Amino acid sequence: MNDFDLNRFSRNNSFLVRIGTAILYSVMVAVALNFFWHPGHIYSSGITGFAQIVNTVTSRYLPFTIPTEATYFALNVPLFILAWNKIGHEFTGYTVFAVAMSTIMMRYIQPTHISLDPILCAIFGAAVNGLGTGIALKSGISTGGLDILGIVVRKKTGMNYGKFNILVNLVIVLIAGFLFDWSRALYTALNIFINGRMIDSVYTQHHKLQVMIVTEHPEAIIEGIQEKMHRGITIFHDVEGAYGHTEKTVLITIIDTYDLYDIRTTVQKCDPFAFMSVTEVQKIYGRFREQEVV
């Protein structure tokens, strides 16, 4: 199944996809945490990493231990408020569900016995968590924590979420070095880097595409695109097809990757014989309206 088919299924089954994705993510983060990070003394990125730090500090220096999952949920509460005000109510509702499920899974999905090399713990933990986070973001939900801050920063600055994640989490690398040793800090840095790259490889909504459409029915296509996506369109009139020497119009627009399903179905509906090409865009200068997160 390609990205077009996945987007079509996601749009037609939005609620079920998001609930299922939230549950899938909660299982994956629990596996990453309990099967790899805890046994390997590796810290995660973001709120999960800070929750692990609280767990380590309290178990070492205080007469009581605060569970990682409890801190994880508590630290997310103020970010729920930020998401509610800055991103969207529906988005926040799915985020609360994802975080609550993750808290439960972290508590109850536990290995009976596992012993791995710390570098393997870093690699596999990052791969599992990064894949789960990327799938969640691609489905239109957040996993809480720095996901929320990353989306807000991306909307304001255009910075890729994975890069933002790596920059913010450098402090966790330093803490890992002080609490354990600097080899563990290196493994934590490797974990954070792989996690960020995995997220960016899966979550491609921030990737921009240039779409060129050659059509004999430009008015219908323009109306359909602007109704669904509110995208600006550049129009080239009076172009000629070399094969049939018929008069055509060329439309050029920039979209998010997530818009590709809508624009393709619109073009197919308005002009089944239209020619459409899609290319990746490296940089955009000027005004570009980001897709709203719901």
mmCIF file of C-alpha atoms in Angstrom:
data_model
loop_
_atom_site.group_PDB
_atom_site.id
_atom_site.type_symbol
_atom_site.label_atom_id
_atom_site.label_comp_id
_atom_site.label_asym_id
_atom_site.label_seq_id
_atom_site.Cartn_x
_atom_site.Cartn_y
_atom_site.Cartn_z
ATOM 1 C CA MET A 1 0.000 0.000 0.000
ATOM 2 C CA ASN A 2 1.510 3.368 -1.075
ATOM 3 C CA ASP A 3 1.215 6.790 0.582
ATOM 4 C CA PHE A 4 -1.774 7.691 -1.608
ATOM 5 C CA ASP A 5 -3.713 4.601 -0.481
ATOM 6 C CA LEU A 6 -2.752 5.205 3.156
ATOM 7 C CA ASN A 7 -3.943 8.807 2.994
ATOM 8 C CA ARG A 8 -7.224 7.712 1.391
ATOM 9 C CA PHE A 9 -7.833 5.102 4.092
ATOM 10 C CA SER A 10 -6.885 7.596 6.804
ATOM 11 C CA ARG A 11 -9.282 10.248 5.498
ATOM 12 C CA ASN A 12 -12.176 7.785 5.194
ATOM 13 C CA ASN A 13 -11.654 6.229 8.639
ATOM 14 C CA SER A 14 -10.221 9.145 10.591
ATOM 15 C CA PHE A 15 -11.510 8.337 14.084
ATOM 16 C CA LEU A 16 -10.662 4.632 13.996
ATOM 17 C CA VAL A 17 -7.237 5.281 12.476
ATOM 18 C CA ARG A 18 -6.308 7.813 15.137
ATOM 19 C CA ILE A 19 -7.531 5.708 18.049
ATOM 20 C CA GLY A 20 -5.753 2.649 16.672
ATOM 21 C CA THR A 21 -2.596 4.639 16.060
ATOM 22 C CA ALA A 22 -2.639 6.018 19.608
ATOM 23 C CA ILE A 23 -2.879 2.486 21.007
ATOM 24 C CA LEU A 24 -0.130 1.264 18.664
ATOM 25 C CA TYR A 25 2.144 4.107 19.746
ATOM 26 C CA SER A 26 1.491 3.453 23.430
ATOM 27 C CA VAL A 27 2.579 -0.164 23.005
ATOM 28 C CA MET A 28 5.686 0.831 21.031
ATOM 29 C CA VAL A 29 6.865 3.447 23.529
ATOM 30 C CA ALA A 30 6.317 0.997 26.404
ATOM 31 C CA VAL A 31 8.396 -1.632 24.579
ATOM 32 C CA ALA A 32 11.134 0.903 23.834
ATOM 33 C CA LEU A 33 11.210 2.095 27.444
ATOM 34 C CA ASN A 34 10.955 -1.188 29.348
ATOM 35 C CA PHE A 35 12.684 -3.569 26.941
ATOM 36 C CA PHE A 36 15.554 -1.342 25.795
ATOM 37 C CA TRP A 37 16.053 2.012 27.539
ATOM 38 C CA HIS A 38 15.691 0.968 31.177
ATOM 39 C CA PRO A 39 17.809 -2.214 30.843
ATOM 40 C CA GLY A 40 20.500 -0.349 28.884
ATOM 41 C CA HIS A 41 20.460 2.755 31.153
ATOM 42 C CA ILE A 42 19.647 4.823 28.065
ATOM 43 C CA TYR A 43 17.587 7.999 28.222
ATOM 44 C CA SER A 44 14.850 8.755 25.733
ATOM 45 C CA SER A 45 14.248 12.114 24.146
ATOM 46 C CA GLY A 46 11.772 14.688 25.362
ATOM 47 C CA ILE A 47 9.355 14.296 28.234
ATOM 48 C CA THR A 48 9.977 10.551 28.470
ATOM 49 C CA GLY A 49 13.674 11.223 28.975
ATOM 50 C CA PHE A 50 13.028 13.774 31.702
ATOM 51 C CA ALA A 51 10.633 11.331 33.365
ATOM 52 C CA GLN A 52 13.418 8.729 33.341
ATOM 53 C CA ILE A 53 15.790 11.243 34.928
ATOM 54 C CA VAL A 54 13.307 11.936 37.731
ATOM 55 C CA ASN A 55 12.977 8.181 38.255
ATOM 56 C CA THR A 56 16.763 7.749 38.459
ATOM 57 C CA VAL A 57 17.352 10.701 40.797
ATOM 58 C CA THR A 58 14.566 9.760 43.205
ATOM 59 C CA SER A 59 15.629 6.106 43.351
ATOM 60 C CA ARG A 60 19.228 7.081 44.105
ATOM 61 C CA TYR A 61 18.947 10.061 46.393
ATOM 62 C CA LEU A 62 15.467 9.987 47.964
ATOM 63 C CA PRO A 63 13.738 7.438 50.209
ATOM 64 C CA PHE A 64 11.065 6.948 47.585
ATOM 65 C CA THR A 65 10.987 6.377 43.825
ATOM 66 C CA ILE A 66 8.715 8.222 41.433
ATOM 67 C CA PRO A 67 7.714 5.899 38.574
ATOM 68 C CA THR A 68 8.646 7.020 35.089
ATOM 69 C CA GLU A 69 5.072 6.735 33.855
ATOM 70 C CA ALA A 70 3.710 8.975 36.632
ATOM 71 C CA THR A 71 6.189 11.769 35.866
ATOM 72 C CA TYR A 72 5.577 11.295 32.140
ATOM 73 C CA PHE A 73 1.863 11.989 32.544
ATOM 74 C CA ALA A 74 2.319 14.853 35.027
ATOM 75 C CA LEU A 75 4.794 16.700 32.791
ATOM 76 C CA ASN A 76 2.388 16.443 29.877
ATOM 77 C CA VAL A 77 -0.495 18.163 31.655
ATOM 78 C CA PRO A 78 0.692 21.775 31.048
ATOM 79 C CA LEU A 79 1.431 20.851 27.443
ATOM 80 C CA PHE A 80 -2.165 19.688 27.027
ATOM 81 C CA ILE A 81 -3.186 23.243 27.894
ATOM 82 C CA LEU A 82 -0.727 24.644 25.325
ATOM 83 C CA ALA A 83 -2.064 22.308 22.637
ATOM 84 C CA TRP A 84 -5.669 23.210 23.502
ATOM 85 C CA ASN A 85 -4.942 26.923 23.054
ATOM 86 C CA LYS A 86 -2.417 26.897 20.199
ATOM 87 C CA ILE A 87 -3.129 23.831 18.057
ATOM 88 C CA GLY A 88 -6.685 22.534 18.322
ATOM 89 C CA HIS A 89 -9.246 20.914 20.588
ATOM 90 C CA GLU A 90 -9.695 17.704 18.613
ATOM 91 C CA PHE A 91 -5.924 17.324 18.324
ATOM 92 C CA THR A 92 -5.605 17.776 22.087
ATOM 93 C CA GLY A 93 -8.279 15.172 22.777
ATOM 94 C CA TYR A 94 -6.409 12.533 20.778
ATOM 95 C CA THR A 95 -3.159 13.589 22.468
ATOM 96 C CA VAL A 96 -4.615 13.116 25.957
ATOM 97 C CA PHE A 97 -5.827 9.665 24.927
ATOM 98 C CA ALA A 98 -2.411 8.739 23.495
ATOM 99 C CA VAL A 99 -0.565 9.905 26.609
ATOM 100 C CA ALA A 100 -3.007 8.164 28.950
ATOM 101 C CA MET A 101 -2.680 4.898 27.011
ATOM 102 C CA SER A 102 1.118 5.247 27.006
ATOM 103 C CA THR A 103 1.103 5.732 30.781
ATOM 104 C CA ILE A 104 -0.918 2.538 31.225
ATOM 105 C CA MET A 105 1.226 0.530 28.812
ATOM 106 C CA MET A 106 4.452 1.697 30.451
ATOM 107 C CA ARG A 107 3.116 0.358 33.733
ATOM 108 C CA TYR A 108 1.936 -3.037 32.553
ATOM 109 C CA ILE A 109 4.081 -4.051 29.558
ATOM 110 C CA GLN A 110 7.164 -5.364 31.317
ATOM 111 C CA PRO A 111 9.817 -7.871 30.172
ATOM 112 C CA THR A 112 10.391 -10.979 32.274
ATOM 113 C CA HIS A 113 14.109 -10.852 31.628
ATOM 114 C CA ILE A 114 16.218 -9.033 29.071
ATOM 115 C CA SER A 115 19.925 -8.292 28.816
ATOM 116 C CA LEU A 116 21.278 -6.492 25.774
ATOM 117 C CA ASP A 117 24.370 -4.557 24.833
ATOM 118 C CA PRO A 118 23.710 -0.853 25.593
ATOM 119 C CA ILE A 119 24.408 0.204 22.015
ATOM 120 C CA LEU A 120 21.748 -2.253 20.829
ATOM 121 C CA CYS A 121 19.370 -0.866 23.441
ATOM 122 C CA ALA A 122 19.982 2.629 22.073
ATOM 123 C CA ILE A 123 19.479 1.618 18.433
ATOM 124 C CA PHE A 124 16.426 -0.607 18.835
ATOM 125 C CA GLY A 125 14.755 1.603 21.439
ATOM 126 C CA ALA A 126 15.129 4.654 19.197
ATOM 127 C CA ALA A 127 13.914 2.768 16.128
ATOM 128 C CA VAL A 128 10.798 1.430 17.852
ATOM 129 C CA ASN A 129 9.882 4.747 19.500
ATOM 130 C CA GLY A 130 10.722 6.880 16.449
ATOM 131 C CA LEU A 131 8.607 4.682 14.210
ATOM 132 C CA GLY A 132 5.664 4.866 16.619
ATOM 133 C CA THR A 133 5.960 8.639 17.009
ATOM 134 C CA GLY A 134 6.241 9.198 13.261
ATOM 135 C CA ILE A 135 3.176 7.063 12.566
ATOM 136 C CA ALA A 136 1.222 8.932 15.243
ATOM 137 C CA LEU A 137 2.131 12.354 13.842
ATOM 138 C CA LYS A 138 1.389 11.186 10.293
ATOM 139 C CA SER A 139 -2.079 10.116 11.448
ATOM 140 C CA GLY A 140 -2.782 13.577 12.821
ATOM 141 C CA ILE A 141 -2.246 12.978 16.536
ATOM 142 C CA SER A 142 0.491 13.871 18.953
ATOM 143 C CA THR A 143 2.247 11.670 21.471
ATOM 144 C CA GLY A 144 2.490 14.581 23.889
ATOM 145 C CA GLY A 145 5.587 16.217 25.263
ATOM 146 C CA LEU A 146 7.934 17.797 22.780
ATOM 147 C CA ASP A 147 5.673 16.697 19.932
ATOM 148 C CA ILE A 148 3.400 19.585 20.913
ATOM 149 C CA LEU A 149 6.244 22.085 21.222
ATOM 150 C CA GLY A 150 7.746 20.783 17.974
ATOM 151 C CA ILE A 151 4.499 21.323 16.059
ATOM 152 C CA VAL A 152 4.112 24.852 17.466
ATOM 153 C CA VAL A 153 7.739 25.709 16.583
ATOM 154 C CA ARG A 154 7.373 24.178 13.092
ATOM 155 C CA LYS A 155 4.251 26.272 12.439
ATOM 156 C CA LYS A 156 6.114 29.424 13.478
ATOM 157 C CA THR A 157 9.585 28.782 11.980
ATOM 158 C CA GLY A 158 9.318 25.887 9.507
ATOM 159 C CA MET A 159 11.963 23.863 11.377
ATOM 160 C CA ASN A 160 11.698 20.078 10.903
ATOM 161 C CA TYR A 161 10.325 18.326 13.966
ATOM 162 C CA GLY A 162 13.201 15.832 14.147
ATOM 163 C CA LYS A 163 15.841 18.585 14.089
ATOM 164 C CA PHE A 164 14.010 20.481 16.817
ATOM 165 C CA ASN A 165 13.847 17.278 18.846
ATOM 166 C CA ILE A 166 17.614 16.732 18.544
ATOM 167 C CA LEU A 167 18.478 20.314 19.531
ATOM 168 C CA VAL A 168 16.237 20.398 22.601
ATOM 169 C CA ASN A 169 17.407 17.033 23.892
ATOM 170 C CA LEU A 170 21.109 17.807 24.066
ATOM 171 C CA VAL A 171 20.561 18.613 27.740
ATOM 172 C CA ILE A 172 19.450 15.006 28.338
ATOM 173 C CA VAL A 173 22.763 13.784 26.920
ATOM 174 C CA LEU A 174 24.642 15.878 29.467
ATOM 175 C CA ILE A 175 22.491 14.630 32.335
ATOM 176 C CA ALA A 176 23.030 11.037 31.224
ATOM 177 C CA GLY A 177 26.767 11.612 31.371
ATOM 178 C CA PHE A 178 26.640 12.967 34.914
ATOM 179 C CA LEU A 179 24.249 10.337 36.265
ATOM 180 C CA PHE A 180 25.896 7.297 34.703
ATOM 181 C CA ASP A 181 29.071 7.759 32.663
ATOM 182 C CA TRP A 182 30.013 9.473 29.425
ATOM 183 C CA SER A 183 29.793 6.278 27.413
ATOM 184 C CA ARG A 184 26.106 6.161 28.375
ATOM 185 C CA ALA A 185 25.833 9.786 27.291
ATOM 186 C CA LEU A 186 27.172 8.738 23.910
ATOM 187 C CA TYR A 187 24.600 5.956 23.660
ATOM 188 C CA THR A 188 21.869 8.395 24.690
ATOM 189 C CA ALA A 189 23.001 10.829 21.985
ATOM 190 C CA LEU A 190 22.925 8.010 19.437
ATOM 191 C CA ASN A 191 19.430 7.082 20.614
ATOM 192 C CA ILE A 192 18.157 10.664 20.293
ATOM 193 C CA PHE A 193 19.690 11.068 16.836
ATOM 194 C CA ILE A 194 18.207 7.826 15.477
ATOM 195 C CA ASN A 195 14.855 8.669 17.070
ATOM 196 C CA GLY A 196 14.775 12.071 15.362
ATOM 197 C CA ARG A 197 15.793 10.693 11.976
ATOM 198 C CA MET A 198 13.225 7.918 12.205
ATOM 199 C CA ILE A 199 10.493 10.439 12.986
ATOM 200 C CA ASP A 200 11.435 12.601 10.007
ATOM 201 C CA SER A 201 11.540 9.593 7.671
ATOM 202 C CA VAL A 202 7.964 8.620 8.603
ATOM 203 C CA TYR A 203 6.332 11.961 9.377
ATOM 204 C CA THR A 204 6.536 13.750 6.031
ATOM 205 C CA GLN A 205 3.746 16.317 6.323
ATOM 206 C CA HIS A 206 6.333 19.074 6.722
ATOM 207 C CA HIS A 207 7.818 18.055 3.334
ATOM 208 C CA LYS A 208 6.638 20.361 0.571
ATOM 209 C CA LEU A 209 5.766 19.301 -2.982
ATOM 210 C CA GLN A 210 5.421 21.298 -6.190
ATOM 211 C CA VAL A 211 2.531 20.109 -8.333
ATOM 212 C CA MET A 212 2.238 20.954 -12.034
ATOM 213 C CA ILE A 213 -1.072 20.203 -13.747
ATOM 214 C CA VAL A 214 -1.669 20.395 -17.516
ATOM 215 C CA THR A 215 -5.400 20.471 -18.183
ATOM 216 C CA GLU A 216 -8.171 21.594 -20.508
ATOM 217 C CA HIS A 217 -10.497 22.288 -17.549
ATOM 218 C CA PRO A 218 -8.561 24.651 -15.258
ATOM 219 C CA GLU A 219 -11.550 26.422 -13.677
ATOM 220 C CA ALA A 220 -12.977 23.282 -12.078
ATOM 221 C CA ILE A 221 -9.576 22.159 -10.781
ATOM 222 C CA ILE A 222 -8.757 25.586 -9.360
ATOM 223 C CA GLU A 223 -12.099 25.754 -7.571
ATOM 224 C CA GLY A 224 -11.653 22.244 -6.140
ATOM 225 C CA ILE A 225 -8.109 22.900 -4.889
ATOM 226 C CA GLN A 226 -8.928 26.233 -3.282
ATOM 227 C CA GLU A 227 -12.085 24.856 -1.671
ATOM 228 C CA LYS A 228 -10.291 21.919 -0.019
ATOM 229 C CA MET A 229 -6.771 23.244 0.599
ATOM 230 C CA HIS A 230 -6.841 27.040 0.161
ATOM 231 C CA ARG A 231 -3.618 26.904 -1.858
ATOM 232 C CA GLY A 232 -2.304 29.649 -4.092
ATOM 233 C CA ILE A 233 -2.082 28.664 -7.771
ATOM 234 C CA THR A 234 -0.042 30.106 -10.634
ATOM 235 C CA ILE A 235 -1.768 29.890 -14.038
ATOM 236 C CA PHE A 236 -0.071 29.688 -17.444
ATOM 237 C CA HIS A 237 -2.617 30.278 -20.207
ATOM 238 C CA ASP A 238 -2.468 29.358 -23.888
ATOM 239 C CA VAL A 239 0.026 26.487 -23.782
ATOM 240 C CA GLU A 240 -0.083 23.877 -26.528
ATOM 241 C CA GLY A 241 0.216 20.104 -26.366
ATOM 242 C CA ALA A 242 2.788 18.831 -28.873
ATOM 243 C CA TYR A 243 0.869 15.642 -29.709
ATOM 244 C CA GLY A 244 -2.636 16.925 -30.419
ATOM 245 C CA HIS A 245 -1.814 20.649 -30.763
ATOM 246 C CA THR A 246 -4.728 21.433 -28.459
ATOM 247 C CA GLU A 247 -4.864 24.489 -26.249
ATOM 248 C CA LYS A 248 -4.231 23.728 -22.575
ATOM 249 C CA THR A 249 -3.581 25.509 -19.273
ATOM 250 C CA VAL A 250 -0.741 24.812 -16.831
ATOM 251 C CA LEU A 251 -1.392 25.158 -13.087
ATOM 252 C CA ILE A 252 1.441 25.201 -10.542
ATOM 253 C CA THR A 253 0.983 25.061 -6.759
ATOM 254 C CA ILE A 254 2.920 24.103 -3.604
ATOM 255 C CA ILE A 255 1.350 21.657 -1.134
ATOM 256 C CA ASP A 256 2.134 19.651 1.976
ATOM 257 C CA THR A 257 2.682 15.941 1.409
ATOM 258 C CA TYR A 258 -0.546 15.310 3.305
ATOM 259 C CA ASP A 259 -2.442 17.329 0.660
ATOM 260 C CA LEU A 260 -1.451 14.948 -2.137
ATOM 261 C CA TYR A 261 -4.508 12.714 -1.758
ATOM 262 C CA ASP A 262 -6.914 15.669 -1.964
ATOM 263 C CA ILE A 263 -5.260 17.278 -4.957
ATOM 264 C CA ARG A 264 -5.000 14.008 -6.870
ATOM 265 C CA THR A 265 -8.652 13.107 -6.335
ATOM 266 C CA THR A 266 -9.692 16.648 -7.277
ATOM 267 C CA VAL A 267 -7.762 16.545 -10.544
ATOM 268 C CA GLN A 268 -9.048 13.069 -11.423
ATOM 269 C CA LYS A 269 -12.631 14.152 -10.763
ATOM 270 C CA CYS A 270 -12.419 17.396 -12.740
ATOM 271 C CA ASP A 271 -10.289 16.188 -15.660
ATOM 272 C CA PRO A 272 -9.481 12.453 -15.927
ATOM 273 C CA PHE A 273 -7.139 13.195 -18.858
ATOM 274 C CA ALA A 274 -5.100 15.878 -17.085
ATOM 275 C CA PHE A 275 -1.338 15.456 -16.787
ATOM 276 C CA MET A 276 0.084 15.985 -13.280
ATOM 277 C CA SER A 277 3.701 15.891 -12.123
ATOM 278 C CA VAL A 278 4.916 16.129 -8.509
ATOM 279 C CA THR A 279 8.407 17.111 -7.364
ATOM 280 C CA GLU A 280 9.924 17.679 -3.909
ATOM 281 C CA VAL A 281 10.666 21.242 -2.815
ATOM 282 C CA GLN A 282 13.809 22.059 -0.844
ATOM 283 C CA LYS A 283 13.010 25.614 0.285
ATOM 284 C CA ILE A 284 10.064 27.991 0.175
ATOM 285 C CA TYR A 285 10.419 31.759 0.446
ATOM 286 C CA GLY A 286 7.386 33.938 0.898
ATOM 287 C CA ARG A 287 3.960 33.155 2.270
ATOM 288 C CA PHE A 288 2.852 29.539 2.564
ATOM 289 C CA ARG A 289 -0.159 28.414 4.577
ATOM 290 C CA GLU A 290 0.594 25.380 6.774
ATOM 291 C CA GLN A 291 -2.014 22.610 6.968
ATOM 292 C CA GLU A 292 -4.049 23.041 10.133
ATOM 293 C CA VAL A 293 -3.634 20.302 12.736
ATOM 294 C CA VAL A 294 -6.973 19.020 14.060
#
